[in-house]
mmCIF file of C-alpha atoms and ligand atoms in Angstrom:
data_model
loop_
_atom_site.group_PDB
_atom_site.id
_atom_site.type_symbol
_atom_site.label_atom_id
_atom_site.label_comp_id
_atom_site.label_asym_id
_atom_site.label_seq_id
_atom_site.Cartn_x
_atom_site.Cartn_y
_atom_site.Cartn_z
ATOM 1 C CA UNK A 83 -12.198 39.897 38.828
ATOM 2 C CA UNK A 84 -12.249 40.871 42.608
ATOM 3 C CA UNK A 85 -11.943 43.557 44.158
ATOM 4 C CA UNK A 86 -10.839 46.088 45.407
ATOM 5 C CA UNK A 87 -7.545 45.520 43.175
ATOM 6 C CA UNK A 88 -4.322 47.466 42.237
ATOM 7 C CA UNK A 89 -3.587 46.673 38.400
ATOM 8 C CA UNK A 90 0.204 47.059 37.861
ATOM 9 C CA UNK A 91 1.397 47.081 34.607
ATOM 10 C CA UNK A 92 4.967 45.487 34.584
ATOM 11 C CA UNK A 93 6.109 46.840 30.779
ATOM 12 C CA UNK A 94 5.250 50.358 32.168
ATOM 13 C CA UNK A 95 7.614 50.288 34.531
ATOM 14 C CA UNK A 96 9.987 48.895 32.492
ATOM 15 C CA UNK A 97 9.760 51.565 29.804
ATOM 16 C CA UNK A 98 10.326 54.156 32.657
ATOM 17 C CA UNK A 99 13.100 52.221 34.261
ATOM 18 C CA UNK A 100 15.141 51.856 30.687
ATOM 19 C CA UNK A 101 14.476 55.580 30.188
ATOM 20 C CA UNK A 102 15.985 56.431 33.528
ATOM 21 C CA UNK A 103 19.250 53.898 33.140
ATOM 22 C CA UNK A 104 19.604 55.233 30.106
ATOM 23 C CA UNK A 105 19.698 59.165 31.469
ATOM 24 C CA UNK A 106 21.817 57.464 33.870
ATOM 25 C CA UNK A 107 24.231 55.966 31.889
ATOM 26 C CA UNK A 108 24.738 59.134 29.746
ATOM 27 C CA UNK A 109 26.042 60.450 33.574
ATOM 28 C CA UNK A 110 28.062 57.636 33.804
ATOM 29 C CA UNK A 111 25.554 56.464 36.982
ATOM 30 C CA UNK A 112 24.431 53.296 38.084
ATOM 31 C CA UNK A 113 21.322 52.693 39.144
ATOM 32 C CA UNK A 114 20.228 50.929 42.636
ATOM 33 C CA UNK A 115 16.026 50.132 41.445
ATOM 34 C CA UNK A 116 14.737 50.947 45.154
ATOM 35 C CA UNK A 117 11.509 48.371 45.535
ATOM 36 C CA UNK A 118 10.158 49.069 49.050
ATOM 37 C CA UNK A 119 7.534 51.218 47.519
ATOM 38 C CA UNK A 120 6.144 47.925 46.396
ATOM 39 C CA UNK A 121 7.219 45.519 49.105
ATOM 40 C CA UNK A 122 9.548 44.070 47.322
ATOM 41 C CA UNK A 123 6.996 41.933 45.200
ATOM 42 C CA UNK A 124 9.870 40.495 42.899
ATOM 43 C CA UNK A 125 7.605 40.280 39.735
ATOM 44 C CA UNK A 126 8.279 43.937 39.594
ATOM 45 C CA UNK A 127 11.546 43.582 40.742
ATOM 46 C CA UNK A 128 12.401 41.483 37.965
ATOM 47 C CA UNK A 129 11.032 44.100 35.619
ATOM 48 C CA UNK A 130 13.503 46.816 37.101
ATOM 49 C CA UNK A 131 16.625 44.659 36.454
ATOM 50 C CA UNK A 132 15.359 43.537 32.627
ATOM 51 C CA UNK A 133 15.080 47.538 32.456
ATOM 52 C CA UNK A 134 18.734 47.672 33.670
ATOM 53 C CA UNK A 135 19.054 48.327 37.158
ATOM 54 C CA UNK A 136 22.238 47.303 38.333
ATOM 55 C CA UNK A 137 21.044 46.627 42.237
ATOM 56 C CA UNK A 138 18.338 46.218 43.635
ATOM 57 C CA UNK A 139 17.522 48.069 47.248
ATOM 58 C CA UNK A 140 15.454 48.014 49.699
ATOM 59 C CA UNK A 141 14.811 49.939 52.885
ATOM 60 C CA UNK A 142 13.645 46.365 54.670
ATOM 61 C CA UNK A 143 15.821 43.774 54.776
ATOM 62 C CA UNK A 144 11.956 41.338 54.618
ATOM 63 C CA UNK A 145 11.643 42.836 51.329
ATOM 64 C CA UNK A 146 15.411 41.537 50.237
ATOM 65 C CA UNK A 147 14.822 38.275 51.537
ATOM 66 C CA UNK A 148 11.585 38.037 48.859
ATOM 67 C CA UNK A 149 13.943 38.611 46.267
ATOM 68 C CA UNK A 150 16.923 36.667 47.160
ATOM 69 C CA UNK A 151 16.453 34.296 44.004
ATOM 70 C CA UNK A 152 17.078 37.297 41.685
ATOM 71 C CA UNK A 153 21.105 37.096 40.928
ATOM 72 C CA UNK A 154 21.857 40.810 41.461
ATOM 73 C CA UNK A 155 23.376 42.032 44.084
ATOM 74 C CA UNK A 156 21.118 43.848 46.623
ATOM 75 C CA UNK A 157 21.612 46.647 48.933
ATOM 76 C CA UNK A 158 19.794 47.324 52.085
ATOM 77 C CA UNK A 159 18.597 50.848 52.689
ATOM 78 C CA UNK A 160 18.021 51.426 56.183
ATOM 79 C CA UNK A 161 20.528 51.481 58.126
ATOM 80 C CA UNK A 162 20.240 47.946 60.001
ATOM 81 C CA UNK A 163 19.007 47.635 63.428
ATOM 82 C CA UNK A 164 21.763 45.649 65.237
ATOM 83 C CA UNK A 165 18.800 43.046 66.141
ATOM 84 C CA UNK A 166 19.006 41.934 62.453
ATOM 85 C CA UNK A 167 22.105 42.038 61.726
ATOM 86 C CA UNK A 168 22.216 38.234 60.693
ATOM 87 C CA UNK A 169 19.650 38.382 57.906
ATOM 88 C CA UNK A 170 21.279 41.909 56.907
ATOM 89 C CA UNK A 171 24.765 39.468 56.049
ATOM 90 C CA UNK A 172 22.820 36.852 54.533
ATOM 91 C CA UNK A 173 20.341 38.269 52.271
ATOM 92 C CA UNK A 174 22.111 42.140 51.477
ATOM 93 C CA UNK A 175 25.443 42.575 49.989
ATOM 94 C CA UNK A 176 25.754 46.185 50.567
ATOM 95 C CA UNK A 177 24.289 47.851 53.103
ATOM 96 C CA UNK A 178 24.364 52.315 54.063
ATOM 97 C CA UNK A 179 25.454 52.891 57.141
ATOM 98 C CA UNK A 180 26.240 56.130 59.578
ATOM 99 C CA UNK A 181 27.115 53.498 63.028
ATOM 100 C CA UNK A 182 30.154 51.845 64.085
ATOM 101 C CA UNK A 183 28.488 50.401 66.826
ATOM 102 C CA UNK A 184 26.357 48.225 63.787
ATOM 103 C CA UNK A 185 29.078 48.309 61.531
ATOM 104 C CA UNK A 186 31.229 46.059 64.227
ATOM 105 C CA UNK A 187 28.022 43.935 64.923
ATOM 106 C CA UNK A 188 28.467 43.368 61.187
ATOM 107 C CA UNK A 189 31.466 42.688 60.911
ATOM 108 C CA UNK A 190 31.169 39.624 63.727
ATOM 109 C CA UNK A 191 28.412 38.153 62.063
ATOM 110 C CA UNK A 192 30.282 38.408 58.398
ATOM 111 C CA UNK A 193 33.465 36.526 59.827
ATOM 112 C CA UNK A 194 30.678 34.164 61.745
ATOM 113 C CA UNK A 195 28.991 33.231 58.535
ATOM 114 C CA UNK A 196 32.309 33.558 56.308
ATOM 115 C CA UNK A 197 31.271 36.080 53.874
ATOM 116 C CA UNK A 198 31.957 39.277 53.034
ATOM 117 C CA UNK A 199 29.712 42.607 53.737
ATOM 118 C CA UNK A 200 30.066 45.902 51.762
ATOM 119 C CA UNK A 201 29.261 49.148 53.409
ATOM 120 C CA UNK A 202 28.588 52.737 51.909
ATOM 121 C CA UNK A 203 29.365 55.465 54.637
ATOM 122 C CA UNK A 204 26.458 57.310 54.956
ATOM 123 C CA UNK A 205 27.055 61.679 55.300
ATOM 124 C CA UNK A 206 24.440 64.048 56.230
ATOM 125 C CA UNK A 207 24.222 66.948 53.889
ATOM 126 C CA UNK A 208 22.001 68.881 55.896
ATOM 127 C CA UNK A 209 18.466 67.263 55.656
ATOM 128 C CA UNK A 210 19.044 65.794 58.561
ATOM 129 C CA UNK A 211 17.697 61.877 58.512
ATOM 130 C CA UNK A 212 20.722 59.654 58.687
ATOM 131 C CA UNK A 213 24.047 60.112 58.158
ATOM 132 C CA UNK A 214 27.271 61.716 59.843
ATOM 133 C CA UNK A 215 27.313 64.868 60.133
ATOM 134 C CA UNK A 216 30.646 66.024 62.100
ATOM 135 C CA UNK A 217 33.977 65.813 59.574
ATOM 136 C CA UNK A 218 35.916 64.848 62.353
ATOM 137 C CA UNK A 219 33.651 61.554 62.950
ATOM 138 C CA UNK A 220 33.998 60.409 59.321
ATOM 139 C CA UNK A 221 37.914 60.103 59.371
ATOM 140 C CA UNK A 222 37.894 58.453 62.497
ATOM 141 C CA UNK A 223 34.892 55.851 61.759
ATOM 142 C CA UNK A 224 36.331 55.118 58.317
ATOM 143 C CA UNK A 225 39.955 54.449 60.391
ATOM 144 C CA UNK A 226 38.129 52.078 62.231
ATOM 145 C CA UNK A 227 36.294 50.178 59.269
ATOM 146 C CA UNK A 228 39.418 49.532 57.881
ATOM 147 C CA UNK A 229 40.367 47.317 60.980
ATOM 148 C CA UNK A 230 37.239 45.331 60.625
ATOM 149 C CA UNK A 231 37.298 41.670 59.315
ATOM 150 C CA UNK A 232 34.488 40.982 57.089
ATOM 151 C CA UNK A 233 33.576 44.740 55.912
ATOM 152 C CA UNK A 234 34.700 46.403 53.015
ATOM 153 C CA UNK A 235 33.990 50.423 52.721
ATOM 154 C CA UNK A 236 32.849 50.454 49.032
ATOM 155 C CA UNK A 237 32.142 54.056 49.173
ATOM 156 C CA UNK A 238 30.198 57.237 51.095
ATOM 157 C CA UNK A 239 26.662 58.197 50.166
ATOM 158 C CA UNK A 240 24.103 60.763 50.749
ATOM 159 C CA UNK A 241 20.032 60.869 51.712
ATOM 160 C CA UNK A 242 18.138 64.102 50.321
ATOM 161 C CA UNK A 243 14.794 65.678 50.199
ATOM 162 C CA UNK A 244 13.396 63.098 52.715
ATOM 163 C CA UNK A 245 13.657 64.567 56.494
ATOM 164 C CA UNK A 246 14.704 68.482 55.521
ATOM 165 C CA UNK A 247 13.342 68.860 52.466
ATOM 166 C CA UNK A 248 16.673 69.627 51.236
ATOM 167 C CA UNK A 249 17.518 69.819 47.408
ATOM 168 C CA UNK A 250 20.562 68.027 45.957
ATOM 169 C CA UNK A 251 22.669 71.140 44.145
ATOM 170 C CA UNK A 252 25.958 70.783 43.032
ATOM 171 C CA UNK A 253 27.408 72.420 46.235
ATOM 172 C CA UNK A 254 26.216 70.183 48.419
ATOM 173 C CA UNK A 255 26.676 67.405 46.034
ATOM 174 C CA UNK A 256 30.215 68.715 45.156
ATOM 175 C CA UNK A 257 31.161 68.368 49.238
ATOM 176 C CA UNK A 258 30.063 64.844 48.623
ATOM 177 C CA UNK A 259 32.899 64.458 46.568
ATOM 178 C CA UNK A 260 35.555 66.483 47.932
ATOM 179 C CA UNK A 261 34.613 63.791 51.131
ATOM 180 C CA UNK A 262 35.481 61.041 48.792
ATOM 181 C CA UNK A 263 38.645 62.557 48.106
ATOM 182 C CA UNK A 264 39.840 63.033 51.092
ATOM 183 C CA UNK A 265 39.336 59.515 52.620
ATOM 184 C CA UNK A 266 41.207 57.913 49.455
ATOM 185 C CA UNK A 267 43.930 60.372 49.853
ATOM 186 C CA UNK A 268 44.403 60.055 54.093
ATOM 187 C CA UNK A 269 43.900 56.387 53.934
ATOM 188 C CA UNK A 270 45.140 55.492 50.712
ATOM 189 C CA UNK A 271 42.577 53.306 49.653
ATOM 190 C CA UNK A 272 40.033 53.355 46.858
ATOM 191 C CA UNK A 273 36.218 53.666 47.054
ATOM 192 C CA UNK A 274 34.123 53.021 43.784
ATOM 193 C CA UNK A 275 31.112 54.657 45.056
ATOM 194 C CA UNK A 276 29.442 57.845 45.333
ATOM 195 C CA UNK A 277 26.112 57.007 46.062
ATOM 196 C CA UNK A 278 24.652 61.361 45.485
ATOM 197 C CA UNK A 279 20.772 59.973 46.764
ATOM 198 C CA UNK A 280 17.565 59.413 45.306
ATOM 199 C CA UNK A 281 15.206 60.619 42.746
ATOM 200 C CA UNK A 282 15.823 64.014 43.794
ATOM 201 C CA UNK A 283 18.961 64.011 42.422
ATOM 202 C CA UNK A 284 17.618 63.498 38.784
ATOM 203 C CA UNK A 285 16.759 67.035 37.558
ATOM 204 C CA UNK A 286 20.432 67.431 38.134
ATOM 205 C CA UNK A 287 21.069 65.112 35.309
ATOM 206 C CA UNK A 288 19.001 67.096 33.181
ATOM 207 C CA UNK A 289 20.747 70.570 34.139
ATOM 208 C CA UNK A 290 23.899 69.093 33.462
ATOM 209 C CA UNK A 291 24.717 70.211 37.029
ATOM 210 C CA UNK A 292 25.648 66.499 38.419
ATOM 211 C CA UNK A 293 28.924 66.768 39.959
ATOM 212 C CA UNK A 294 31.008 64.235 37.644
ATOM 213 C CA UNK A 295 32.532 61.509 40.318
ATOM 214 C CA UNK A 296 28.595 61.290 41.524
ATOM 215 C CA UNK A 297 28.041 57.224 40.087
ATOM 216 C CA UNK A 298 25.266 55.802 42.037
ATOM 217 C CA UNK A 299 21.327 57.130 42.518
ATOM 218 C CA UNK A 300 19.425 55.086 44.172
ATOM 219 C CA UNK A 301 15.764 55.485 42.270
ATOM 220 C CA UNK A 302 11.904 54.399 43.699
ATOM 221 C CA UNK A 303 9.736 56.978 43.152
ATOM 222 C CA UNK A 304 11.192 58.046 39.665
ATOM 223 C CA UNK A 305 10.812 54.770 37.911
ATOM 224 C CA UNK A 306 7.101 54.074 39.767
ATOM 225 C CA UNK A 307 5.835 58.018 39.355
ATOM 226 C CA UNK A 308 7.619 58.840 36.306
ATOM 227 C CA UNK A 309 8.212 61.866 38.389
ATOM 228 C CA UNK A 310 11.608 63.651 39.729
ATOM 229 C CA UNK A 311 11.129 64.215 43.573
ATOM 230 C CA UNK A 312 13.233 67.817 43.941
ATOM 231 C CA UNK A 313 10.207 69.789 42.713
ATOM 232 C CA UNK A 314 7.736 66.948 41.233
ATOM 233 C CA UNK A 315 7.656 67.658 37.877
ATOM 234 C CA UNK A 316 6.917 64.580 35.716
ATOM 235 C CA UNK A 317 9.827 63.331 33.466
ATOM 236 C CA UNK A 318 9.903 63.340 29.529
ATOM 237 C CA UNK A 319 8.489 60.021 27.937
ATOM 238 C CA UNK A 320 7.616 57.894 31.215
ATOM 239 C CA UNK A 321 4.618 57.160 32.510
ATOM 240 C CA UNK A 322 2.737 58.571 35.775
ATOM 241 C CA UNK A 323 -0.012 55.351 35.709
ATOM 242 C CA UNK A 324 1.759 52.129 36.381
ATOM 243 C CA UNK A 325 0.374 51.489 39.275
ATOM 244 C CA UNK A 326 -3.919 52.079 39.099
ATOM 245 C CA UNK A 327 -6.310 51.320 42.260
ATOM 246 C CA UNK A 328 -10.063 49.422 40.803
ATOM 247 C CA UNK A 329 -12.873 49.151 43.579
ATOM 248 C CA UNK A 330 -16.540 47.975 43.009
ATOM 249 C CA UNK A 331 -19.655 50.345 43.841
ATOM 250 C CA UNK A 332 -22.009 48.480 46.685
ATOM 251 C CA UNK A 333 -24.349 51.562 46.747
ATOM 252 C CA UNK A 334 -25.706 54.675 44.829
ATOM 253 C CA UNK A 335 -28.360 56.753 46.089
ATOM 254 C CA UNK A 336 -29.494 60.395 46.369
ATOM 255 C CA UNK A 337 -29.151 61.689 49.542
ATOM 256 C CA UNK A 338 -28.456 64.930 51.495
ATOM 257 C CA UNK A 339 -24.710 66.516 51.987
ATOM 258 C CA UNK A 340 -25.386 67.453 55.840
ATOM 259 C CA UNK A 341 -26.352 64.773 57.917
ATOM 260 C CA UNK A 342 -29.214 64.735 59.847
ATOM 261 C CA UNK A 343 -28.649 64.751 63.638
ATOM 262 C CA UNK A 344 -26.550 66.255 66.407
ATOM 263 C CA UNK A 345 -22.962 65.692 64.851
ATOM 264 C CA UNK A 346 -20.947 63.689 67.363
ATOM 265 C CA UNK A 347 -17.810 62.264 66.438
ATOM 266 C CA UNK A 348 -16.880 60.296 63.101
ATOM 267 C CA UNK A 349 -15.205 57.073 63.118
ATOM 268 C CA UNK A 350 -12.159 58.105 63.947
ATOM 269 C CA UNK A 351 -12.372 59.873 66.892
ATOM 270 C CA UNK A 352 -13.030 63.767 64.604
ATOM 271 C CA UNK A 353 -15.642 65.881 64.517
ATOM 272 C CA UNK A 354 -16.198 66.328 61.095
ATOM 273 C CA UNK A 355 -18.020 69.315 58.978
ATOM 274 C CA UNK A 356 -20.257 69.619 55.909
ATOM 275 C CA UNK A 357 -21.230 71.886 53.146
ATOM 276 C CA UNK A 358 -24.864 71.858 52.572
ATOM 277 C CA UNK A 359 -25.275 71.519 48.880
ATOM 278 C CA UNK A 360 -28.092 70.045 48.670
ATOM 279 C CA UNK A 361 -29.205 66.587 47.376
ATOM 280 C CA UNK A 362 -25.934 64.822 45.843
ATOM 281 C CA UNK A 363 -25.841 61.509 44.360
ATOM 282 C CA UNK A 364 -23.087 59.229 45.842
ATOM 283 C CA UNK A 365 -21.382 55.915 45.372
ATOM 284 C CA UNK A 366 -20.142 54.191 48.062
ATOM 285 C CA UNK A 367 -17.059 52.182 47.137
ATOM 286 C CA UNK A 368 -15.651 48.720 49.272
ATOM 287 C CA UNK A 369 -12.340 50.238 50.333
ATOM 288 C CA UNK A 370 -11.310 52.211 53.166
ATOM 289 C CA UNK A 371 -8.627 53.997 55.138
ATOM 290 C CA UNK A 372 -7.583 50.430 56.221
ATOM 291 C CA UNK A 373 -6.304 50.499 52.652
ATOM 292 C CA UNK A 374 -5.879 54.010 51.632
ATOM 293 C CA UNK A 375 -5.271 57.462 52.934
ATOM 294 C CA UNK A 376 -8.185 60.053 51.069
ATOM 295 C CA UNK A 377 -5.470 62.242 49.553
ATOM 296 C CA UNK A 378 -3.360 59.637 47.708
ATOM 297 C CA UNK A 379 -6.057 58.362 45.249
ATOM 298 C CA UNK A 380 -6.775 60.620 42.058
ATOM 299 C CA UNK A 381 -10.115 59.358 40.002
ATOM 300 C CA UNK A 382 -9.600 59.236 36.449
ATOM 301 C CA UNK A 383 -13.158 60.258 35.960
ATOM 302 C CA UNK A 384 -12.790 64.385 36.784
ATOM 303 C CA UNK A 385 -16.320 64.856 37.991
ATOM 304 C CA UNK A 386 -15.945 62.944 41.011
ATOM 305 C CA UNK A 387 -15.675 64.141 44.318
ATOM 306 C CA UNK A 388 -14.487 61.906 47.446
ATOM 307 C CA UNK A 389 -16.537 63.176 49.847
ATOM 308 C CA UNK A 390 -15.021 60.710 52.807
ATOM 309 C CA UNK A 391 -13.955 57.100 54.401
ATOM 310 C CA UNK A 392 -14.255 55.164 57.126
ATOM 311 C CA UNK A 393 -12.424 51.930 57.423
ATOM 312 C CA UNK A 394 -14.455 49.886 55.131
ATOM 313 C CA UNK A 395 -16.115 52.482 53.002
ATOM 314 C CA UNK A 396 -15.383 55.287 50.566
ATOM 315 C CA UNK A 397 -18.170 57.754 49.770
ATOM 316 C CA UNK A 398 -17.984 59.542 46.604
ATOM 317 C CA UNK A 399 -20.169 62.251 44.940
ATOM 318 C CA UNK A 400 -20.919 61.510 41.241
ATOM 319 C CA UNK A 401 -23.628 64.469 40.957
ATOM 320 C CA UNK A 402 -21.840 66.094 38.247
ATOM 321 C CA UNK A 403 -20.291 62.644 36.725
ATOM 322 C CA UNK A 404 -21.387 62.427 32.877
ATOM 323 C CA UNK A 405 -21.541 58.613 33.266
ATOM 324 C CA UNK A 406 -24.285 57.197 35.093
ATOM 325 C CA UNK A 407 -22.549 54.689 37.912
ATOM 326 C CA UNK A 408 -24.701 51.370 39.087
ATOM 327 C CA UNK A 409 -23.749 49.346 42.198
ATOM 328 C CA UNK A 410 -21.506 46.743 40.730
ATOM 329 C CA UNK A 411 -19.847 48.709 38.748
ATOM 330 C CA UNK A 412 -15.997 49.774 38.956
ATOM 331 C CA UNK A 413 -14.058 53.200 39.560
ATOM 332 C CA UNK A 414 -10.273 53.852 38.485
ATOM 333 C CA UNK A 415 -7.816 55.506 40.627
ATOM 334 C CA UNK A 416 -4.357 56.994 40.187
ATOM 335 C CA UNK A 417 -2.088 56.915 43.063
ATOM 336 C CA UNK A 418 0.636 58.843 45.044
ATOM 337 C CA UNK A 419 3.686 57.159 46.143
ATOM 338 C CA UNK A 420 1.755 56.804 49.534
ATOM 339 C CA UNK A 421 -1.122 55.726 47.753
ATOM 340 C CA UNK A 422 0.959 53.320 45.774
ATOM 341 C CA UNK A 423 2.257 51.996 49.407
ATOM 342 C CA UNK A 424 -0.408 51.872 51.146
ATOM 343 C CA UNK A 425 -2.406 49.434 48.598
ATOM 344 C CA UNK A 426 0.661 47.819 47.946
ATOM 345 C CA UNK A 427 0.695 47.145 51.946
ATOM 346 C CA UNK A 428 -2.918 46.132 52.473
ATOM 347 C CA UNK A 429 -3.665 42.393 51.944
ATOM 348 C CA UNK A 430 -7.249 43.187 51.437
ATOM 349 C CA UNK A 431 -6.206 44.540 47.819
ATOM 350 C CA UNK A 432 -5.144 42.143 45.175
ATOM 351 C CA UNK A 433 -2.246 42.744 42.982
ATOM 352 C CA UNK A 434 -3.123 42.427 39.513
ATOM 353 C CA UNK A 435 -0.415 42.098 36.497
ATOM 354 C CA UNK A 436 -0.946 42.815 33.287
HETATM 355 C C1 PLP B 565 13.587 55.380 49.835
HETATM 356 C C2 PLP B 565 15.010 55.648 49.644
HETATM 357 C C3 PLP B 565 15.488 55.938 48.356
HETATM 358 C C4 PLP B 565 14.584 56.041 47.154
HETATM 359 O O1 PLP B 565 13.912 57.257 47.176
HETATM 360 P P1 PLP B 565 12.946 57.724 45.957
HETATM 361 O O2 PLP B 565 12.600 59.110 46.273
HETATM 362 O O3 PLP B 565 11.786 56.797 45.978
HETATM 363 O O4 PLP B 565 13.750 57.595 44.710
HETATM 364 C C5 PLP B 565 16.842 56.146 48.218
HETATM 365 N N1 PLP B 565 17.679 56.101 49.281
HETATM 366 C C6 PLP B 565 17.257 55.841 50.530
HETATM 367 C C7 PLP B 565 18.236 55.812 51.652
HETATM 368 C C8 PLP B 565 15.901 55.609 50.757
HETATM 369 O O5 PLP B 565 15.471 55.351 52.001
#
């Protein structure tokens, strides 16, 4: 084995994905498996839609094109830069959108390249990211979709809980709808979506409080985590360790907790501080903040301490560790979502399947 390397195991995340499409499905929701959290990597991918996702989505459109084999229709997250709009019409079907500067862009290149592009209308809520935000501006940007060759408005969405910090309730939720409403009824069209955001939106499902013409979340850190986003509480019968981060010990020895010296400036440009306790015995592990950010790994083994990193190397104190740790050997990790990202992102650490 080599390391350091990120052991993923695949029928982990496809017990938690068929336990959230099936919470879903109870709600009458779809589910968009969002995969950016993992770049994409379509072995995972596939395990999301054999768990029942019914798109896949991504915030990158790079990511999409990885997975443009897989025969499900895929939905592109971010709303495009107008740079890419070319690879947004080939390799997404649907994409969330707040512009109709882009929107027209996309609309060119779909009657350029003969296909045809579906758009959710993206409204801001009040957290503040993306979306539009002035009632006035959606009537008048959804007139003007529905002179555009190429496009077809599919439905309006919502982001939550990522720039504001604002929870999904069923008022805000509920306007969400009323929105949805209103467009069908001025325009007299139909839109099949109501896309009520991301896996912040879940505990809602489990309060019962979901407004009931809410039919689409879009779902990452749920199905990866295990874990609802609104206030982070783990969810019933999934699992929080799909993803786990192994690196190798290349040194263990005793040494003091303050170093000895005038204290200058660490490798990053801070002046750091130390408690003096003494004599510790630390591992040094071959991974670094190249890879990983000291707050998003957990060890499995309680009794260790991270002390610190520099690029290349990760110092830990084992003092109080029952098991006695020898260069060469491995220590387990648990990750955040920007743990999971990070190591996901580095190409120093190997993804492992099991
Ligand atoms: C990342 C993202 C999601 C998924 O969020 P999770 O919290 O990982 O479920 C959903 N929608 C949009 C627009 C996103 O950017």
């Amino acid at each position: 084995m080599r390391y350091p390397c990120v052991e993923i195991s695949l029928d982990k995340i496809k017990h938690n994905t068929e336990k959230l499409v099936e919470l879903c499905e109870k709600n009458k929701i779809n589910v968009a498996g969002v995969t950016k959290v993992f770049c994409g990597e379509p072995k995972i991918a596939k395990i999301m839609v054999d768990g029942g996702v019914q798109i896949l989505a991504d915030s990158r459109i790079e990511n999409l094109i990885k997975l443009r084999e897989i025969e499900i229709p895929k939905m592109l997250l971010r709303l495009p830069m107008i740079s890419e709009v070319d690879d947004v019409v080939r390799y997404s079907d649907i994409s969330l959108n707040s512009e109709l500067k882009t929107i027209k862009e996309l609309s060119k290149k779909a009657v350029e390249l003969n296909k045809n592009h579906k758009i959710i209308l993206m409204i801001d809520l009040g957290d503040l990211r993306e979306g539009i935000f002035d009632e006035k501006e959606i009537f008048s940007v959804v007139s003007d979709i529905l002179n555009l060759d190429g496009i077809k408005l599919i439905g309006i969405g919502t982001n939550l809980t990522c720039y504001g910090g604002v929870i999904p309730k069923y008022e805000n939720l509920s306007r969400l709808v009323e929105i949805k409403k209103d467009i069908e009824m001025k325009f007299n069209i139909k839109l099949d979506i109501i896309s009520g955001g991301n896996s912040s939106s879940l505990y809602l499902l489990q309060t019962g409080e979901m407004p009931k013409d809410v039919n689409q979340l879009r779902l990452g850190e749920s199905i990866v985590l295990g874990r609802e986003t609104a206030f982070g509480k783990n969810i019933h019968n999934t699992y929080d360790d799909c993803f786990k981060l192994i690196v190798e010990i290349i040194e263990v020895k005793e040494k003091p907790s303050v170093p000895i010296g005038e204290i200058g400036m660490d490798a990053f440009g801070n002046k750091p501080s130390f408690v003096d306790r003494g004599i510790v015995k630390r591992a040094i592990c071959a991974i670094g903040k190249q890879d990983i950010d000291l707050g998003d790994i957990i060890p499995y083994d309680k009794n260790i301490e991270i002390l610190g990193a520099s690029s290349d190397h990760l110092i830990l104190d084992i003092t109080e560790c029952e098991n006695d740790y020898y260069v060469g050997d491995i220590i387990e990790f648990k990750l955040t979502y920007g743990g999971i990202l990070k190591v996901m992102t580095s190409e120093y650490v190997k993804k492992i399947f099991i």
